GROMACS .gro file of C-alpha atoms in nm:
model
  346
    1UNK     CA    1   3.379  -4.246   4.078
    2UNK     CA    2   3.234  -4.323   3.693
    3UNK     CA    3   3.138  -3.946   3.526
    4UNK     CA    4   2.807  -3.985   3.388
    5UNK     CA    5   2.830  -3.909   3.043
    6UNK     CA    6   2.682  -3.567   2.948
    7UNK     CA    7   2.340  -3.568   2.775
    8UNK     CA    8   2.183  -3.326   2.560
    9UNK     CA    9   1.799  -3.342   2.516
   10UNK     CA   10   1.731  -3.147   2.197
   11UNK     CA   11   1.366  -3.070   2.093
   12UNK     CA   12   1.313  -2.965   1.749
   13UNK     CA   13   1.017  -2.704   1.760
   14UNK     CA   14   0.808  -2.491   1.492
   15UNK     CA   15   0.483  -2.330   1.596
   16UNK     CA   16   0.465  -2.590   1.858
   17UNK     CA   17   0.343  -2.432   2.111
   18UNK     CA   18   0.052  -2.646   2.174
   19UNK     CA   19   0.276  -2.966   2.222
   20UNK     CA   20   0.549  -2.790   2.415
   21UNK     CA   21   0.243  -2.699   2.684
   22UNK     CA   22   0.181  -3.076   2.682
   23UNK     CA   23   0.495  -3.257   2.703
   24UNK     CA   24   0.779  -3.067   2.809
   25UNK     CA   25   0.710  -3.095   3.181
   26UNK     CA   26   0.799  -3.429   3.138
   27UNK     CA   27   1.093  -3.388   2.948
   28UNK     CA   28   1.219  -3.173   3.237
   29UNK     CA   29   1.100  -3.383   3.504
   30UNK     CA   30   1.386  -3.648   3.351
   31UNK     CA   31   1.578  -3.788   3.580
   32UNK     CA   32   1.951  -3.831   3.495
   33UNK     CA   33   2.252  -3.658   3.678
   34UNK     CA   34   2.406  -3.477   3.376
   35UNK     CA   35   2.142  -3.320   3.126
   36UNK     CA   36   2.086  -3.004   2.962
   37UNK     CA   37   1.771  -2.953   2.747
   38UNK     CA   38   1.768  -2.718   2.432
   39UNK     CA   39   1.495  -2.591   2.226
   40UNK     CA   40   1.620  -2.571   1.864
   41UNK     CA   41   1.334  -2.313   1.710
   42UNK     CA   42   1.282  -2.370   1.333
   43UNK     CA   43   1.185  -1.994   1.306
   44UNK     CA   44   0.846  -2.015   1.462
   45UNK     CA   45   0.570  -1.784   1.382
   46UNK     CA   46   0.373  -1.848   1.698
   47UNK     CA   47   0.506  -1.783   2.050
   48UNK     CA   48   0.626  -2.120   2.177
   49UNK     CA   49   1.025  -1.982   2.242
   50UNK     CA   50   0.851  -1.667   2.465
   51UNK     CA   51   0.676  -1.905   2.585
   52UNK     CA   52   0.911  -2.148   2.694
   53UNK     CA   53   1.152  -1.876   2.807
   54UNK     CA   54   0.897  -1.775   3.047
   55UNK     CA   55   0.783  -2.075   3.167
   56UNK     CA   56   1.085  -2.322   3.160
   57UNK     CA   57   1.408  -2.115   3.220
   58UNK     CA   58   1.621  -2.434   3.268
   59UNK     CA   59   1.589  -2.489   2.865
   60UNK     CA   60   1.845  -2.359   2.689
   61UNK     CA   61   1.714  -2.178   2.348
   62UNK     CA   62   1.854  -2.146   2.025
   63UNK     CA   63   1.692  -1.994   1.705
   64UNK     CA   64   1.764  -2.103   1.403
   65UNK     CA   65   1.740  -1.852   1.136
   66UNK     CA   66   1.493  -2.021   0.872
   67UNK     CA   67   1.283  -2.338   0.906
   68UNK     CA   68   1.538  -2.593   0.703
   69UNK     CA   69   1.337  -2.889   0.861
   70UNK     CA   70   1.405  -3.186   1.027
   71UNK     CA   71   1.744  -3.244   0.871
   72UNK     CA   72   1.872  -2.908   0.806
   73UNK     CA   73   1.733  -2.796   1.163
   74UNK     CA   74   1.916  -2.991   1.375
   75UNK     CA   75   2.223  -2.994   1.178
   76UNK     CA   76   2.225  -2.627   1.229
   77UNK     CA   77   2.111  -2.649   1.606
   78UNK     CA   78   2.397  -2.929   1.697
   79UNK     CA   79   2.643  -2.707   1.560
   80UNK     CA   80   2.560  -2.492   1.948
   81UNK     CA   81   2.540  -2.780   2.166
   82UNK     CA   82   2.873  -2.957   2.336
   83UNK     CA   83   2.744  -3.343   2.447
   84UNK     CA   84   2.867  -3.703   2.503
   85UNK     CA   85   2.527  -3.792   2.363
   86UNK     CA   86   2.291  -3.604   2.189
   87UNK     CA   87   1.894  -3.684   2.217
   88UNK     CA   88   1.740  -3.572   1.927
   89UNK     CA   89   1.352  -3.572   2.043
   90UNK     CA   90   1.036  -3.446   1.859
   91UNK     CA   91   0.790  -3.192   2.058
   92UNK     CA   92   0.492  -3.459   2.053
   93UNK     CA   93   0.730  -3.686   2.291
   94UNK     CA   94   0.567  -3.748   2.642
   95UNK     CA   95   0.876  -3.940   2.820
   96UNK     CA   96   0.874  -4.126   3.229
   97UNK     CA   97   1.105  -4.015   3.441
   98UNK     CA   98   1.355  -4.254   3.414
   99UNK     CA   99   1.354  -4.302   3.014
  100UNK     CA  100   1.740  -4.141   3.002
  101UNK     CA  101   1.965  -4.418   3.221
  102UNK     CA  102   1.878  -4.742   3.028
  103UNK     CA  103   1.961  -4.616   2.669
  104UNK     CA  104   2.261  -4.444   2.810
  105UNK     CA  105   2.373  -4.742   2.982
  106UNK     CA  106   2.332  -4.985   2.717
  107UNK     CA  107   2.489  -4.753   2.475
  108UNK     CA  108   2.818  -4.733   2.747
  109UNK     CA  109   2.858  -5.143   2.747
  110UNK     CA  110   2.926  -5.120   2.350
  111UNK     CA  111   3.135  -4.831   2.184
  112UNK     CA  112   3.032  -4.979   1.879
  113UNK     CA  113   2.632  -4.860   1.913
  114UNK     CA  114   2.653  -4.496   1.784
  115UNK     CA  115   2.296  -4.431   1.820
  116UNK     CA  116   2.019  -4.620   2.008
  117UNK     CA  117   1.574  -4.567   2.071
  118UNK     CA  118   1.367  -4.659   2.304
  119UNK     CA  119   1.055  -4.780   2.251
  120UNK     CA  120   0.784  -4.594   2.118
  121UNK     CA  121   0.422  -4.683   2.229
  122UNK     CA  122   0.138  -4.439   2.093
  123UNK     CA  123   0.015  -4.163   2.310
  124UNK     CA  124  -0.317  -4.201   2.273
  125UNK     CA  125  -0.339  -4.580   2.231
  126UNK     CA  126  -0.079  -4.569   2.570
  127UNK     CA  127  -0.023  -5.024   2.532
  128UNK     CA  128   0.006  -5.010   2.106
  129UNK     CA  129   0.349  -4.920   1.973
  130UNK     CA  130   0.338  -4.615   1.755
  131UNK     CA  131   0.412  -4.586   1.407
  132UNK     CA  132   0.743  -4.353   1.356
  133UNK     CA  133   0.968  -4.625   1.557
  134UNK     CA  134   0.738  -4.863   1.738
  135UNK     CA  135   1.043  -5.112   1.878
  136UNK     CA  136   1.332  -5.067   1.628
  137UNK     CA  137   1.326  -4.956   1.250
  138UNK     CA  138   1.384  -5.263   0.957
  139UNK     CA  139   1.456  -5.221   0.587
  140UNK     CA  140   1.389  -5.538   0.352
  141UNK     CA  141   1.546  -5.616   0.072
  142UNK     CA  142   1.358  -5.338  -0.178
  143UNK     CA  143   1.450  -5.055   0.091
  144UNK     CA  144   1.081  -5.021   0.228
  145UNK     CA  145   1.106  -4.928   0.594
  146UNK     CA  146   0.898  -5.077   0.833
  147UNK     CA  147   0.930  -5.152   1.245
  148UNK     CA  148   0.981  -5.466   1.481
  149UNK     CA  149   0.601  -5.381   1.602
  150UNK     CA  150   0.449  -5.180   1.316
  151UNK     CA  151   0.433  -5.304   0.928
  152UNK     CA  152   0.293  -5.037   0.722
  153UNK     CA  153  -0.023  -4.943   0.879
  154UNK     CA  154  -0.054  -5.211   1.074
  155UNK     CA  155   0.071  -5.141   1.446
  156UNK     CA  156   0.076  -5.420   1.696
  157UNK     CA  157   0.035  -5.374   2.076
  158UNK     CA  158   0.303  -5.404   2.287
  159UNK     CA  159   0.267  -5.751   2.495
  160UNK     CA  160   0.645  -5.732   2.569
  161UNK     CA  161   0.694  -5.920   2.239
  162UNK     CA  162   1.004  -5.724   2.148
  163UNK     CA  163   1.172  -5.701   2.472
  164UNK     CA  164   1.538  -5.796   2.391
  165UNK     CA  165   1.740  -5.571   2.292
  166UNK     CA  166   1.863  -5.594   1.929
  167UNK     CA  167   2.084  -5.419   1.666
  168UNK     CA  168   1.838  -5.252   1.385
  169UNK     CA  169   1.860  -5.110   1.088
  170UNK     CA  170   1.777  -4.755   1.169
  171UNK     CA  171   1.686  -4.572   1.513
  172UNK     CA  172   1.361  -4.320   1.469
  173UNK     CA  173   1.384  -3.967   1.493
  174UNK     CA  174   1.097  -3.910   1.687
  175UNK     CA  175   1.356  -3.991   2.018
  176UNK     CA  176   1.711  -4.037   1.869
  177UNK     CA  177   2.004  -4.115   2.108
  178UNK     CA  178   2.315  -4.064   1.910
  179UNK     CA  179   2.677  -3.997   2.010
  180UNK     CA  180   2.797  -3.633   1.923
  181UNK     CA  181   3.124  -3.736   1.773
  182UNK     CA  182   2.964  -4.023   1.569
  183UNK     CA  183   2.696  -3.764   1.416
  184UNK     CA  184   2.969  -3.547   1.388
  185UNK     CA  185   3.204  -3.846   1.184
  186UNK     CA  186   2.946  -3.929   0.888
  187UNK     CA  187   2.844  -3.551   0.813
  188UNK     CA  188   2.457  -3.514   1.042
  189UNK     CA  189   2.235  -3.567   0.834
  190UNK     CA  190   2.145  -3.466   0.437
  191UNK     CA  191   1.965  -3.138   0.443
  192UNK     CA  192   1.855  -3.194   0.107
  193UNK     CA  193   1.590  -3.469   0.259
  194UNK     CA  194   1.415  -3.157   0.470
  195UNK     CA  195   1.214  -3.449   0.640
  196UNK     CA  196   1.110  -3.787   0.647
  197UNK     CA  197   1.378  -4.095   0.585
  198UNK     CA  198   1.643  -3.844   0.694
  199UNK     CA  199   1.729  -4.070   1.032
  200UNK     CA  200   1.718  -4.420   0.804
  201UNK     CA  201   2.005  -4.266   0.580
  202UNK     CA  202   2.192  -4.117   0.875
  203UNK     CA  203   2.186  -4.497   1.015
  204UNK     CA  204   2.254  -4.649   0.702
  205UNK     CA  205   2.559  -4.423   0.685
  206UNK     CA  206   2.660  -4.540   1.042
  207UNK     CA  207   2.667  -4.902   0.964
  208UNK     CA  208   2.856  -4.826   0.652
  209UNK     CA  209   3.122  -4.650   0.857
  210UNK     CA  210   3.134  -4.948   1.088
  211UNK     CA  211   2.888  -4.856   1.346
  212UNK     CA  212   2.559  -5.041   1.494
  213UNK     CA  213   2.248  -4.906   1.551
  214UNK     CA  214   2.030  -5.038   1.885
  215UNK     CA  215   1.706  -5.078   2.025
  216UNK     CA  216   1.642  -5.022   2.396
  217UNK     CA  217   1.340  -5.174   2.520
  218UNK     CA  218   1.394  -5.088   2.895
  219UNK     CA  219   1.289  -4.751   2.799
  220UNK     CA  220   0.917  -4.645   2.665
  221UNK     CA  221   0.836  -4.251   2.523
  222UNK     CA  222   0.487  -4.209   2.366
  223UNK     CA  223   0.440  -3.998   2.062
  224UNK     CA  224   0.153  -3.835   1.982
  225UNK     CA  225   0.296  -3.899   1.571
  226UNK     CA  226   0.180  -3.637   1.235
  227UNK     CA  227   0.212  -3.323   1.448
  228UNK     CA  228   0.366  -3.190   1.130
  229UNK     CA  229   0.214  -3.356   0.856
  230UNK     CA  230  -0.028  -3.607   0.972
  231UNK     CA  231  -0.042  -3.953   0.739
  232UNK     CA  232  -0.228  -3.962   0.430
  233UNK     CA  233  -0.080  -3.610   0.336
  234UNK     CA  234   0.028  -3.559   0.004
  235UNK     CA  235   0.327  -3.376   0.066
  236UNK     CA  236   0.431  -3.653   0.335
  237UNK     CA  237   0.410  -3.916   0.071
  238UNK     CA  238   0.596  -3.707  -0.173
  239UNK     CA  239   0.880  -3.657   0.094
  240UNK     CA  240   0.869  -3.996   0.172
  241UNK     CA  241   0.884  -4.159  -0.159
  242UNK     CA  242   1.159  -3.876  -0.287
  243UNK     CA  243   1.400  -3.928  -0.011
  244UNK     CA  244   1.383  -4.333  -0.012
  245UNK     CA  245   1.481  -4.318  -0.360
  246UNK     CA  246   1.754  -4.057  -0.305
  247UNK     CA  247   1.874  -4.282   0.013
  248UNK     CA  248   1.903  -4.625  -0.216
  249UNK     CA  249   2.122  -4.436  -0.468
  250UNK     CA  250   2.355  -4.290  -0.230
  251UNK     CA  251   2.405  -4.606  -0.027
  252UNK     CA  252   2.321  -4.932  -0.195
  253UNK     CA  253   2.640  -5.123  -0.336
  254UNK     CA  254   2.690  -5.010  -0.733
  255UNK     CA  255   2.608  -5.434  -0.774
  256UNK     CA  256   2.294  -5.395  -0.626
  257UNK     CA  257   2.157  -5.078  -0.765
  258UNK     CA  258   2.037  -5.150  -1.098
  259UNK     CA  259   1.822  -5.434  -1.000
  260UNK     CA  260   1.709  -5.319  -0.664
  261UNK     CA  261   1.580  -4.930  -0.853
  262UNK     CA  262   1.446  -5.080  -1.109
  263UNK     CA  263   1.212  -5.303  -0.913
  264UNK     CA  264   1.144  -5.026  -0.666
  265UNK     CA  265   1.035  -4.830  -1.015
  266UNK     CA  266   0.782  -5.122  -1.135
  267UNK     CA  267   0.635  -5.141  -0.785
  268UNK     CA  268   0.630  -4.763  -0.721
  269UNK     CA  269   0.469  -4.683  -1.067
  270UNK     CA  270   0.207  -4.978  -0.968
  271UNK     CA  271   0.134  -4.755  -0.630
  272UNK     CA  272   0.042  -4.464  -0.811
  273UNK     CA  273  -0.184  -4.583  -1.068
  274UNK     CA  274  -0.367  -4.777  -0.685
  275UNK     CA  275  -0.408  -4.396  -0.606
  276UNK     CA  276  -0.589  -4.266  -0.919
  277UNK     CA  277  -0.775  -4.588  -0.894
  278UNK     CA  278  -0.870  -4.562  -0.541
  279UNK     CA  279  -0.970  -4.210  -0.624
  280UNK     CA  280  -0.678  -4.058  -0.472
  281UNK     CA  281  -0.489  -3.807  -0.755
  282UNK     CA  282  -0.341  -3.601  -0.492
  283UNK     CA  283  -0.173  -3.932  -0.380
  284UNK     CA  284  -0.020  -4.010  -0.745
  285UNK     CA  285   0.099  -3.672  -0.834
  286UNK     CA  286   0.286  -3.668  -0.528
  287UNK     CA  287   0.470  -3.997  -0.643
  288UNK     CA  288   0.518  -3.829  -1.007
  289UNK     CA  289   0.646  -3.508  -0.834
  290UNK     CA  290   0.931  -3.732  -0.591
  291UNK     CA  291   1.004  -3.898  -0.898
  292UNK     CA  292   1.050  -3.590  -1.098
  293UNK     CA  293   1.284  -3.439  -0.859
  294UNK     CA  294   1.453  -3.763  -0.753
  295UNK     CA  295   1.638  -3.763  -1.114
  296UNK     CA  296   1.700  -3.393  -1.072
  297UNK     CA  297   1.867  -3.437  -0.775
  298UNK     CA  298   2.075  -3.701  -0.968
  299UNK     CA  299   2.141  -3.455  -1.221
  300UNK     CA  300   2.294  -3.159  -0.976
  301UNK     CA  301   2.340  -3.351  -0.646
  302UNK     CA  302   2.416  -3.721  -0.677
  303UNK     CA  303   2.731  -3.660  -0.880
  304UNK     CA  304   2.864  -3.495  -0.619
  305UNK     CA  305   2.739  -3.618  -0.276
  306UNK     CA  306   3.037  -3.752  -0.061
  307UNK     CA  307   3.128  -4.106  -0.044
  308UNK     CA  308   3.306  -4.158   0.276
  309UNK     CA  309   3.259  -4.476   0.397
  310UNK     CA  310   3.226  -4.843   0.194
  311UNK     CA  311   2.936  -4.924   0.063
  312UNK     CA  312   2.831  -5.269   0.210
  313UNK     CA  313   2.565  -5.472   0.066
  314UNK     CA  314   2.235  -5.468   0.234
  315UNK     CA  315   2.253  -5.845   0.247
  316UNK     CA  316   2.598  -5.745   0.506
  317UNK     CA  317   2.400  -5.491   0.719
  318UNK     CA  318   2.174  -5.540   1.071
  319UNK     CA  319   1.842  -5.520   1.064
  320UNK     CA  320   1.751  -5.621   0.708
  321UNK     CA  321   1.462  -5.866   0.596
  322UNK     CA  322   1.599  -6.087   0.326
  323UNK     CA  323   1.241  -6.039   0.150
  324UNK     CA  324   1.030  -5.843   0.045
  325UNK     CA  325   0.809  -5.658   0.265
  326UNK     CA  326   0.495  -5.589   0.081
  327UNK     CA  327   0.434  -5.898  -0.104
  328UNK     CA  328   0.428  -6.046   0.225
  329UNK     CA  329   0.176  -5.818   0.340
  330UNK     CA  330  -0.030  -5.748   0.127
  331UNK     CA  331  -0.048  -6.127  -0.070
  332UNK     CA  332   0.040  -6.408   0.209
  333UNK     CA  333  -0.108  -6.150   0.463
  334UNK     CA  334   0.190  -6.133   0.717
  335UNK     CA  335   0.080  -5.828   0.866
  336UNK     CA  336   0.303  -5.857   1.205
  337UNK     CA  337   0.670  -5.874   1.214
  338UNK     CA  338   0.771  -6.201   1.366
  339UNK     CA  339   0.474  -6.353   1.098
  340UNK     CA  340   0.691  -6.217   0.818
  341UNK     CA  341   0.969  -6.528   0.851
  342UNK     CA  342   0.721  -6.792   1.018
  343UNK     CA  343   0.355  -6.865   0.908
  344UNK     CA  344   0.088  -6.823   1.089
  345UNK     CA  345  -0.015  -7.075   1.379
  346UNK     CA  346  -0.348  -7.206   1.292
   0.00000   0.00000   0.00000
């Protein structure tokens, strides 16, 4: 008789109270034969872990002393939590019943897939795909991010388009199936990211030390997305535009970095003067600020951050667009992802 592997659903919360209400039923109505579910509490002000004590007493808790964030939260909260797989899955995540088997399954048939998503549809546009993962994360050629389903702010609905599964580039955090001992293997993730980006550099790391990341399509969650910091904020643009840079130094090829940074540079400098002229400072001193402490961290961190596995050209790794993302977008106006290699059908 085949021993399931064990899983280990791990929700993330701070002061979520509200979404816990909401979507945890679900979670715990999963249906696979050997689960556990954990809330990891970030230090919560509210009373979400009295209130899930009460009210769920099947979900193990732990507490986490301060709020490190996304990265530095879970790294602490996997440190309590013995699994085959881990599930790393944010508190806006309504899931079916049956979301579990599939990604496990698939996951089984390859030891070389360390981590694996499903695919995320929007919660409140239930047939769209949803922004933080849609149906697999991409990186092109600059190291802007975008999603087999969603290209910047464009989102596509899902019409079954993307239904094979594929090898990506990175697997989103919002619903993260990883294997314990891989996560273990390349170090968790970098607390120094807090959040945002911090699951496209964990991946990145994967495929450096040999691994492949996967999309599972025979699975669906819906996020409700920006229950932290919704899009458009300031300090999620900062984050986001700090930790990409920090990500390309620490993984691109020593070849490719000069030419890749300094186009990322041109092109990033070009976004923020689009904020002041769109009448958006906020939005431009956020870019100034990840740029400011992007070189600090060069100064105190980068000398010093581990390189354990090979860095591979990005030309070498899954899930990269040979391109360059924006351009296509925004000037031959390939706003969908299969568009961005063939033109459009008149």
């Amino acid at each position: 008789m085949t021993v399931l592997p064990s899983v280990a659903v791990v929700i993330l919360n701070w002061n979520g109270k509200a979404f816990l209400e909401r979507f945890l039923p679900s979670v715990c109505a999963s249906r696979y034969g050997n689960l556990e579910i954990y809330l990891a509490d970030n230090a919560s002000t509210d009373d979400s872990v009295a209130f899930v004590a009460a009210s769920f007493p099947g979900v193990k808790i732990i507490r986490n002393p301060t709020n490190s964030g996304f990265a530095g939260g879970y790294n602490e909260a996997l440190q309590h939590v013995e699994a085959d797989i881990y599930v790393l899955l944010n508190q806006d995540v309504e899931v079916e019943p049956d979301w579990i088997t599939p990604v496990v399954e698939q996951m089984q048939a390859d030891a070389q897939i360390a981590a694996c998503q499903p695919k995320l549809r929007a919660y409140h546009d239930r047939d769209s795909f949803e922004y933080a993962g849609a149906a697999g994360g991409w990186m092109d050629i600059l190291g802007y991010t975008f999603c087999r389903g969603r290209i910047l702010y464009t989102t596509e609905t899902d019409k079954g388009q993307y239904d094979n599964p594929q090898d990506i580039f990175w697997a989103t955090g919002a619903a993260l199936f990883i294997r314990s001992s891989c996560f273990r293997e390349v170090g968790g993730f970098d607390p120094y990211f807090f959040a945002h980006m911090e699951e496209v550099d964990l991946c990145w790391r994967l495929q450096r030390a040999g691994y492949r990341i996967s999309i599972c399509p025979a699975a669906t969650v819906y996020h409700v997305g920006g229950g932290s910091l919704p899009q458009g904020n300031p300090r999620k643009l900062y984050l986001n535009f700090r930790n990409n840079l920090i990500m390309l130094k620490k993984n691109l090829h020593p070849g490719e970095q000069w030419i890749i940074l300094t186009q990322r540079h041109v092109l990033d400098l070009m976004a923020a003067v689009k904020s002041l002229v769109s009448g958006k400072p906020r939005d431009m001193m956020a870019i100034f600020r990840a740029y400011r402490d992007y070189y600090r961290w060069r100064r105190k961190e980068g000398k010093t951050t581990a390189e354990a596995f090979p860095r591979k050209r990005l030309y070498d790794l899954q899930g990269v667009f040979h391109g360059i993302m924006i351009w296509r977008y925004y000037f031959l106006n390939k706003r969908t992802f299969s568009t961005l290699w063939h033109p459009k059908k008149k």
